[in-house]
Amino acid sequence: MPAWACRRPAYLRIVLRLPIIILLLLVNVKPFAQTIGGNTIFNFLKVPNAPQLSALGGINVSQVSNDAGLAFNNPALLKPQMHSQMNAVFNNFYAGISSYHLSLGYYHQKLNTNFLWGLNYFNYGSTQQTDASGNVLGKFRPTDWVMQFSASRSYLEKWNYGATLKFISSNYGPYRSNGLAVDVGVLFHDSAQLFSASILVKNMGFQLKQYDGTDPGDLPFDMQAGLTKRLENAPFGFSFTAHHLHLFDISYNDTVFNNENGFQNGGNKKFSFDKLFRHFVFATTIYLGDKVEVIAGYNHLRRKELSIGKGGNGLNGFSLGAALVLDKLQVRYARVNYQNNTAYNQFGLNMTLNKYFGLGKFGEKIGW
């Protein structure tokens, strides 16, 4: 390696190498046919659990923040400052569907290890249960939920690594399934340069119990990588995230539906820039002092999948968020757009519970 390259800051070397690595992975992965409909189970695992994650475009692995909701998504982001922090999120979707999230951080001083317990729960309301002839047999309440336990540790001064174990449950009346999954993440964080980069492997696992009458299903496995840089002399930060690095063509192309409705089918080219950019999510954070944050994100895959024919796309794929960050309380909000004039709102609270833990910062004893 040339001497001038060795003199570059560590974060700059990562910035220069990471996009090249991502492109090489995408170009050299084994090609797959286009997806016709969903081919994985437990897809609710892909729904963002926290407002900050939703505002960042729904996928982000490198935004370093004192938000336990982000650590629920990437265990490498779990840090001692999240000790005794509780994250509670409320989200109303459409047609009476709602989701709730709760997570709790803990730092164990003797083990020098961070821990996080979390639960993400989806309630789909009440639905009529019928037989094959359409006779009403009663009602049932379908639900999905995942409970997970995370741990992380630091390595040297700028590295953090973590893992998450998940128990997944899906209940649709008489059809029930559950499974186990693991996430593994590694984070490089240079606080002096206001830079971070991370790699995350999500949902490595299997079904413990299958839905009755079905074959074993695959979990929504994903490989993600990203970087975040905050400008030193300006109140801006930027994130660049790539997902599905193990699979190049992630476009959805239902040829039967398109032909029946007069929509254009996707191309058969092995490579196109549209297929490439479906892997990327872009986001920016504006810091208005130390207490207020404004976030905007763009997810190209979401925009393309929500487009119908040649109609207007509106703000599909775009997301916005805001946060009030106080010493012991964070109030976060996100708005995500789906179709024209249709969006959902997500609210979250982060609260420090040192009093109830009987422990102070970094596990030091405090009085009641």
Tab-separated table of C-alpha atoms in Angstrom:
chain	number	residue	atom	x	y	z
A	1	MET	CA	0.000	0.000	0.000
A	2	PRO	CA	1.372	3.473	-0.840
A	3	ALA	CA	2.638	5.531	2.084
A	4	TRP	CA	0.143	8.341	1.366
A	5	ALA	CA	-2.758	5.865	1.723
A	6	CYS	CA	-1.509	4.732	5.124
A	7	ARG	CA	-1.520	8.319	6.371
A	8	ARG	CA	-5.248	8.734	5.709
A	9	PRO	CA	-7.572	8.687	8.750
A	10	ALA	CA	-9.104	5.293	9.447
A	11	TYR	CA	-12.625	6.547	8.732
A	12	LEU	CA	-11.578	7.902	5.313
A	13	ARG	CA	-10.071	4.568	4.311
A	14	ILE	CA	-13.351	2.870	5.245
A	15	VAL	CA	-15.371	5.452	3.301
A	16	LEU	CA	-13.307	4.797	0.188
A	17	ARG	CA	-13.402	1.018	0.483
A	18	LEU	CA	-16.957	0.327	1.612
A	19	PRO	CA	-18.752	1.424	-1.605
A	20	ILE	CA	-16.315	-0.664	-3.660
A	21	ILE	CA	-16.928	-3.708	-1.456
A	22	ILE	CA	-20.700	-3.228	-1.725
A	23	LEU	CA	-20.590	-2.967	-5.508
A	24	LEU	CA	-18.400	-6.050	-5.788
A	25	LEU	CA	-20.802	-8.015	-3.611
A	26	LEU	CA	-23.816	-6.945	-5.655
A	27	VAL	CA	-22.195	-7.634	-9.011
A	28	ASN	CA	-20.739	-11.012	-8.053
A	29	VAL	CA	-23.608	-12.540	-6.092
A	30	LYS	CA	-25.378	-15.523	-7.537
A	31	PRO	CA	-28.215	-14.292	-9.802
A	32	PHE	CA	-31.774	-15.138	-8.797
A	33	ALA	CA	-35.022	-14.972	-10.724
A	34	GLN	CA	-37.394	-12.124	-10.058
A	35	THR	CA	-39.687	-12.631	-7.107
A	36	ILE	CA	-43.333	-13.450	-7.802
A	37	GLY	CA	-45.055	-12.721	-4.502
A	38	GLY	CA	-43.631	-13.177	-1.023
A	39	ASN	CA	-41.363	-16.174	-0.553
A	40	THR	CA	-40.423	-15.792	3.106
A	41	ILE	CA	-42.196	-16.127	6.446
A	42	PHE	CA	-42.275	-13.755	9.433
A	43	ASN	CA	-42.002	-10.724	7.145
A	44	PHE	CA	-43.169	-8.454	9.968
A	45	LEU	CA	-39.532	-8.629	11.123
A	46	LYS	CA	-38.716	-6.168	8.325
A	47	VAL	CA	-41.053	-3.451	9.659
A	48	PRO	CA	-39.088	-0.657	11.456
A	49	ASN	CA	-39.676	-0.835	15.188
A	50	ALA	CA	-38.685	2.720	16.176
A	51	PRO	CA	-39.499	6.237	14.879
A	52	GLN	CA	-35.859	7.159	14.306
A	53	LEU	CA	-35.343	4.057	12.163
A	54	SER	CA	-38.559	4.731	10.227
A	55	ALA	CA	-37.550	8.349	9.598
A	56	LEU	CA	-34.136	7.227	8.322
A	57	GLY	CA	-35.839	5.308	5.512
A	58	GLY	CA	-36.657	2.083	7.373
A	59	ILE	CA	-33.168	0.582	7.042
A	60	ASN	CA	-30.099	1.972	8.799
A	61	VAL	CA	-27.248	0.231	10.630
A	62	SER	CA	-24.728	3.031	11.279
A	63	GLN	CA	-26.572	5.936	12.941
A	64	VAL	CA	-24.962	6.221	16.386
A	65	SER	CA	-27.533	7.596	18.810
A	66	ASN	CA	-28.533	7.198	22.427
A	67	ASP	CA	-31.735	5.450	21.296
A	68	ALA	CA	-32.397	1.889	22.457
A	69	GLY	CA	-34.829	1.526	19.541
A	70	LEU	CA	-31.929	1.576	17.076
A	71	ALA	CA	-30.044	-0.991	19.158
A	72	PHE	CA	-33.073	-3.288	18.850
A	73	ASN	CA	-32.420	-3.259	15.102
A	74	ASN	CA	-28.603	-3.525	15.271
A	75	PRO	CA	-27.032	-4.925	18.482
A	76	ALA	CA	-23.670	-3.334	17.622
A	77	LEU	CA	-25.270	0.068	18.358
A	78	LEU	CA	-25.949	-0.958	21.973
A	79	LYS	CA	-23.720	1.028	24.359
A	80	PRO	CA	-23.323	1.697	28.115
A	81	GLN	CA	-25.114	5.058	27.895
A	82	MET	CA	-28.337	3.122	27.240
A	83	HIS	CA	-28.224	1.634	30.737
A	84	SER	CA	-31.704	1.715	32.330
A	85	GLN	CA	-33.214	3.298	29.214
A	86	MET	CA	-36.731	2.198	28.258
A	87	ASN	CA	-37.979	2.680	24.700
A	88	ALA	CA	-41.748	2.520	24.104
A	89	VAL	CA	-43.257	2.955	20.613
A	90	PHE	CA	-46.861	3.162	19.392
A	91	ASN	CA	-47.773	2.780	15.742
A	92	ASN	CA	-51.215	2.818	14.079
A	93	PHE	CA	-51.294	1.378	10.565
A	94	TYR	CA	-54.356	0.998	8.356
A	95	ALA	CA	-57.636	-0.934	8.782
A	96	GLY	CA	-57.290	-1.204	12.539
A	97	ILE	CA	-53.781	-2.698	12.476
A	98	SER	CA	-51.468	-1.503	15.247
A	99	SER	CA	-48.031	-2.353	16.563
A	100	TYR	CA	-46.289	-1.798	19.883
A	101	HIS	CA	-42.643	-1.920	20.815
A	102	LEU	CA	-40.901	-2.041	24.185
A	103	SER	CA	-37.176	-2.397	24.894
A	104	LEU	CA	-34.987	-1.972	27.966
A	105	GLY	CA	-31.210	-1.486	28.155
A	106	TYR	CA	-28.842	-2.622	30.893
A	107	TYR	CA	-25.073	-2.272	31.365
A	108	HIS	CA	-23.299	-4.872	33.532
A	109	GLN	CA	-20.146	-3.287	34.903
A	110	LYS	CA	-18.311	-6.467	35.996
A	111	LEU	CA	-18.941	-8.199	32.682
A	112	ASN	CA	-18.296	-4.960	30.775
A	113	THR	CA	-21.223	-5.970	28.569
A	114	ASN	CA	-24.350	-4.187	27.366
A	115	PHE	CA	-27.679	-6.024	27.339
A	116	LEU	CA	-31.042	-5.248	25.764
A	117	TRP	CA	-34.407	-6.964	26.092
A	118	GLY	CA	-37.075	-6.101	23.546
A	119	LEU	CA	-40.563	-7.000	22.330
A	120	ASN	CA	-42.252	-6.036	19.056
A	121	TYR	CA	-45.973	-6.886	18.836
A	122	PHE	CA	-48.421	-6.611	15.911
A	123	ASN	CA	-52.189	-6.686	16.417
A	124	TYR	CA	-54.312	-7.124	13.275
A	125	GLY	CA	-57.688	-6.669	14.960
A	126	SER	CA	-60.645	-9.050	14.819
A	127	THR	CA	-61.267	-11.125	11.657
A	128	GLN	CA	-64.052	-13.502	10.678
A	129	GLN	CA	-63.084	-17.155	10.479
A	130	THR	CA	-64.745	-19.143	7.666
A	131	ASP	CA	-64.473	-22.588	6.129
A	132	ALA	CA	-63.744	-23.375	2.484
A	133	SER	CA	-67.439	-22.858	1.615
A	134	GLY	CA	-67.583	-19.426	3.202
A	135	ASN	CA	-69.538	-20.435	6.298
A	136	VAL	CA	-68.731	-18.202	9.258
A	137	LEU	CA	-67.241	-20.204	12.118
A	138	GLY	CA	-66.561	-17.295	14.435
A	139	LYS	CA	-63.841	-14.693	14.859
A	140	PHE	CA	-60.140	-14.753	15.610
A	141	ARG	CA	-57.467	-12.162	16.350
A	142	PRO	CA	-54.298	-12.689	14.269
A	143	THR	CA	-51.066	-11.518	15.885
A	144	ASP	CA	-47.323	-11.541	15.231
A	145	TRP	CA	-44.631	-10.849	17.784
A	146	VAL	CA	-40.918	-11.213	18.373
A	147	MET	CA	-39.096	-11.196	21.694
A	148	GLN	CA	-35.357	-10.761	21.613
A	149	PHE	CA	-32.303	-10.527	23.826
A	150	SER	CA	-29.175	-8.656	22.716
A	151	ALA	CA	-25.632	-8.277	24.040
A	152	SER	CA	-22.712	-6.158	22.873
A	153	ARG	CA	-19.108	-5.445	23.844
A	154	SER	CA	-16.439	-3.005	22.749
A	155	TYR	CA	-13.089	-3.879	21.179
A	156	LEU	CA	-10.171	-1.458	21.393
A	157	GLU	CA	-11.369	2.147	21.233
A	158	LYS	CA	-13.431	2.371	18.064
A	159	TRP	CA	-15.066	-1.027	17.561
A	160	ASN	CA	-18.234	-2.522	18.956
A	161	TYR	CA	-19.779	-5.910	18.188
A	162	GLY	CA	-23.048	-7.491	19.225
A	163	ALA	CA	-25.520	-10.301	18.682
A	164	THR	CA	-29.266	-10.759	19.115
A	165	LEU	CA	-31.256	-13.929	19.766
A	166	LYS	CA	-34.922	-13.787	18.686
A	167	PHE	CA	-37.940	-15.918	19.488
A	168	ILE	CA	-40.604	-15.352	16.815
A	169	SER	CA	-44.304	-16.196	17.056
A	170	SER	CA	-47.049	-15.942	14.434
A	171	ASN	CA	-50.705	-16.752	15.215
A	172	TYR	CA	-53.493	-16.704	12.612
A	173	GLY	CA	-56.390	-18.547	14.201
A	174	PRO	CA	-55.709	-22.279	13.857
A	175	TYR	CA	-52.488	-21.599	11.941
A	176	ARG	CA	-49.535	-21.046	14.235
A	177	SER	CA	-45.814	-20.977	13.756
A	178	ASN	CA	-42.734	-19.979	15.719
A	179	GLY	CA	-39.018	-19.861	15.135
A	180	LEU	CA	-35.579	-18.744	16.250
A	181	ALA	CA	-33.269	-16.234	14.595
A	182	VAL	CA	-29.952	-14.490	15.239
A	183	ASP	CA	-28.608	-11.069	14.210
A	184	VAL	CA	-24.878	-10.246	14.280
A	185	GLY	CA	-23.448	-6.752	13.846
A	186	VAL	CA	-20.065	-4.986	13.902
A	187	LEU	CA	-19.653	-1.216	14.267
A	188	PHE	CA	-16.682	1.099	13.694
A	189	HIS	CA	-17.173	4.470	15.374
A	190	ASP	CA	-14.667	7.328	15.298
A	191	SER	CA	-16.140	9.988	17.580
A	192	ALA	CA	-13.336	12.468	16.839
A	193	GLN	CA	-14.143	12.356	13.128
A	194	LEU	CA	-17.940	12.096	13.666
A	195	PHE	CA	-17.979	8.973	11.512
A	196	SER	CA	-19.393	5.468	11.882
A	197	ALA	CA	-19.759	2.385	9.680
A	198	SER	CA	-21.425	-0.929	10.353
A	199	ILE	CA	-22.176	-4.328	8.863
A	200	LEU	CA	-25.218	-6.324	10.003
A	201	VAL	CA	-26.439	-9.838	9.179
A	202	LYS	CA	-30.114	-10.247	10.087
A	203	ASN	CA	-32.551	-13.081	10.629
A	204	MET	CA	-30.311	-16.124	10.388
A	205	GLY	CA	-32.651	-18.827	11.679
A	206	PHE	CA	-35.345	-21.425	11.156
A	207	GLN	CA	-38.895	-22.439	12.061
A	208	LEU	CA	-39.426	-24.444	15.218
A	209	LYS	CA	-43.068	-25.113	14.346
A	210	GLN	CA	-44.552	-24.855	10.857
A	211	TYR	CA	-48.008	-23.647	9.920
A	212	ASP	CA	-50.291	-26.674	9.568
A	213	GLY	CA	-50.239	-28.099	6.056
A	214	THR	CA	-47.232	-26.083	4.875
A	215	ASP	CA	-43.613	-26.786	4.079
A	216	PRO	CA	-40.776	-25.160	6.064
A	217	GLY	CA	-40.333	-21.501	5.137
A	218	ASP	CA	-37.305	-19.252	4.896
A	219	LEU	CA	-36.874	-16.299	7.227
A	220	PRO	CA	-36.334	-12.809	5.685
A	221	PHE	CA	-32.540	-13.039	5.757
A	222	ASP	CA	-30.661	-9.837	4.965
A	223	MET	CA	-27.092	-8.549	4.781
A	224	GLN	CA	-26.772	-4.794	5.355
A	225	ALA	CA	-23.902	-2.319	5.437
A	226	GLY	CA	-23.824	1.413	5.890
A	227	LEU	CA	-21.941	4.515	6.925
A	228	THR	CA	-22.873	7.768	8.637
A	229	LYS	CA	-20.893	11.025	8.633
A	230	ARG	CA	-21.745	14.164	10.561
A	231	LEU	CA	-20.228	17.363	9.233
A	232	GLU	CA	-17.874	19.023	11.693
A	233	ASN	CA	-18.764	22.649	11.042
A	234	ALA	CA	-22.383	22.271	9.973
A	235	PRO	CA	-25.484	20.848	11.691
A	236	PHE	CA	-25.895	18.018	9.207
A	237	GLY	CA	-25.304	14.290	9.183
A	238	PHE	CA	-25.706	11.879	6.267
A	239	SER	CA	-26.289	8.127	6.091
A	240	PHE	CA	-25.835	5.737	3.195
A	241	THR	CA	-27.121	2.172	3.682
A	242	ALA	CA	-27.120	-0.872	1.402
A	243	HIS	CA	-29.340	-3.897	2.008
A	244	HIS	CA	-29.849	-7.382	0.496
A	245	LEU	CA	-26.166	-7.573	-0.364
A	246	HIS	CA	-26.485	-11.336	-0.865
A	247	LEU	CA	-29.023	-10.937	-3.697
A	248	PHE	CA	-28.738	-8.598	-6.656
A	249	ASP	CA	-32.173	-8.675	-8.299
A	250	ILE	CA	-34.705	-7.815	-5.583
A	251	SER	CA	-37.277	-6.267	-7.935
A	252	TYR	CA	-40.877	-7.477	-7.759
A	253	ASN	CA	-42.377	-8.339	-11.146
A	254	ASP	CA	-45.751	-10.107	-11.234
A	255	THR	CA	-46.102	-10.675	-14.976
A	256	VAL	CA	-49.635	-12.127	-14.727
A	257	PHE	CA	-50.959	-9.096	-12.819
A	258	ASN	CA	-49.164	-6.671	-15.141
A	259	ASN	CA	-50.547	-8.317	-18.276
A	260	GLU	CA	-54.108	-8.392	-16.925
A	261	ASN	CA	-54.015	-4.708	-15.943
A	262	GLY	CA	-52.040	-3.294	-18.851
A	263	PHE	CA	-48.936	-2.473	-16.817
A	264	GLN	CA	-45.443	-2.758	-18.210
A	265	ASN	CA	-43.389	-5.749	-17.117
A	266	GLY	CA	-39.912	-5.297	-15.720
A	267	GLY	CA	-36.981	-5.759	-18.006
A	268	ASN	CA	-35.014	-8.978	-18.290
A	269	LYS	CA	-31.603	-7.320	-18.148
A	270	LYS	CA	-29.250	-8.951	-15.668
A	271	PHE	CA	-27.943	-5.517	-14.688
A	272	SER	CA	-29.600	-2.114	-14.612
A	273	PHE	CA	-29.090	0.981	-12.488
A	274	ASP	CA	-32.679	0.710	-11.255
A	275	LYS	CA	-31.977	-2.772	-9.872
A	276	LEU	CA	-28.761	-1.465	-8.322
A	277	PHE	CA	-30.336	1.557	-6.599
A	278	ARG	CA	-33.119	-0.581	-5.102
A	279	HIS	CA	-30.454	-1.722	-2.634
A	280	PHE	CA	-29.779	1.770	-1.256
A	281	VAL	CA	-31.388	3.943	1.397
A	282	PHE	CA	-30.321	7.568	1.885
A	283	ALA	CA	-30.949	9.732	4.944
A	284	THR	CA	-29.958	13.022	6.498
A	285	THR	CA	-30.218	14.361	10.041
A	286	ILE	CA	-30.356	18.066	10.875
A	287	TYR	CA	-29.250	18.939	14.409
A	288	LEU	CA	-30.963	22.117	15.640
A	289	GLY	CA	-28.788	22.615	18.703
A	290	ASP	CA	-28.349	19.771	21.176
A	291	LYS	CA	-32.039	19.145	21.841
A	292	VAL	CA	-33.850	18.987	18.488
A	293	GLU	CA	-33.306	16.681	15.512
A	294	VAL	CA	-35.039	16.627	12.128
A	295	ILE	CA	-34.611	13.535	9.931
A	296	ALA	CA	-35.448	12.782	6.293
A	297	GLY	CA	-34.978	9.487	4.446
A	298	TYR	CA	-35.480	7.977	1.009
A	299	ASN	CA	-35.923	4.250	0.286
A	300	HIS	CA	-35.780	3.570	-3.460
A	301	LEU	CA	-37.013	-0.030	-3.199
A	302	ARG	CA	-40.121	1.107	-1.301
A	303	ARG	CA	-40.834	3.812	-3.872
A	304	LYS	CA	-40.608	1.398	-6.795
A	305	GLU	CA	-42.694	-1.304	-5.112
A	306	LEU	CA	-45.466	1.145	-4.201
A	307	SER	CA	-45.709	2.652	-7.682
A	308	ILE	CA	-48.812	1.558	-9.608
A	309	GLY	CA	-48.514	1.595	-13.372
A	310	LYS	CA	-47.650	5.007	-14.732
A	311	GLY	CA	-49.612	6.919	-12.110
A	312	GLY	CA	-48.136	9.581	-9.893
A	313	ASN	CA	-45.917	8.341	-7.114
A	314	GLY	CA	-46.404	11.239	-4.722
A	315	LEU	CA	-44.021	10.947	-1.796
A	316	ASN	CA	-43.731	7.161	-1.899
A	317	GLY	CA	-40.422	6.065	-0.417
A	318	PHE	CA	-39.849	9.293	1.501
A	319	SER	CA	-39.978	9.573	5.278
A	320	LEU	CA	-39.679	12.376	7.807
A	321	GLY	CA	-39.054	12.504	11.530
A	322	ALA	CA	-38.390	14.802	14.447
A	323	ALA	CA	-37.070	14.368	17.968
A	324	LEU	CA	-36.823	16.299	21.207
A	325	VAL	CA	-33.789	14.940	23.069
A	326	LEU	CA	-33.546	15.848	26.762
A	327	ASP	CA	-31.290	14.443	29.470
A	328	LYS	CA	-33.687	11.752	30.707
A	329	LEU	CA	-36.409	11.856	28.074
A	330	GLN	CA	-36.579	11.598	24.300
A	331	VAL	CA	-39.756	12.179	22.312
A	332	ARG	CA	-39.567	10.899	18.735
A	333	TYR	CA	-41.982	11.014	15.804
A	334	ALA	CA	-41.902	9.644	12.248
A	335	ARG	CA	-44.189	9.915	9.242
A	336	VAL	CA	-43.800	7.434	6.392
A	337	ASN	CA	-45.586	7.825	3.047
A	338	TYR	CA	-47.393	4.988	1.265
A	339	GLN	CA	-49.241	5.840	-1.960
A	340	ASN	CA	-50.653	9.291	-2.722
A	341	ASN	CA	-51.868	11.196	0.340
A	342	THR	CA	-51.506	8.077	2.502
A	343	ALA	CA	-49.077	7.832	5.397
A	344	TYR	CA	-48.747	6.370	8.852
A	345	ASN	CA	-47.474	8.035	12.008
A	346	GLN	CA	-45.196	6.525	14.620
A	347	PHE	CA	-44.567	7.880	18.131
A	348	GLY	CA	-41.869	6.843	20.585
A	349	LEU	CA	-40.644	7.702	24.074
A	350	ASN	CA	-37.221	6.989	25.577
A	351	MET	CA	-37.039	7.303	29.350
A	352	THR	CA	-34.207	6.755	31.829
A	353	LEU	CA	-35.214	4.558	34.781
A	354	ASN	CA	-32.100	4.732	36.986
A	355	LYS	CA	-34.186	5.161	40.121
A	356	TYR	CA	-35.989	1.874	39.627
A	357	PHE	CA	-32.849	-0.031	38.686
A	358	GLY	CA	-30.986	1.097	41.788
A	359	LEU	CA	-28.025	1.783	39.534
A	360	GLY	CA	-26.556	4.932	38.112
A	361	LYS	CA	-24.582	5.578	34.986
A	362	PHE	CA	-22.261	2.686	34.067
A	363	GLY	CA	-23.742	0.544	36.881
A	364	GLU	CA	-22.677	2.703	39.837
A	365	LYS	CA	-24.877	2.404	42.927
A	366	ILE	CA	-27.229	5.271	43.637
A	367	GLY	CA	-29.729	5.950	46.359
A	368	TRP	CA	-33.457	5.539	45.960
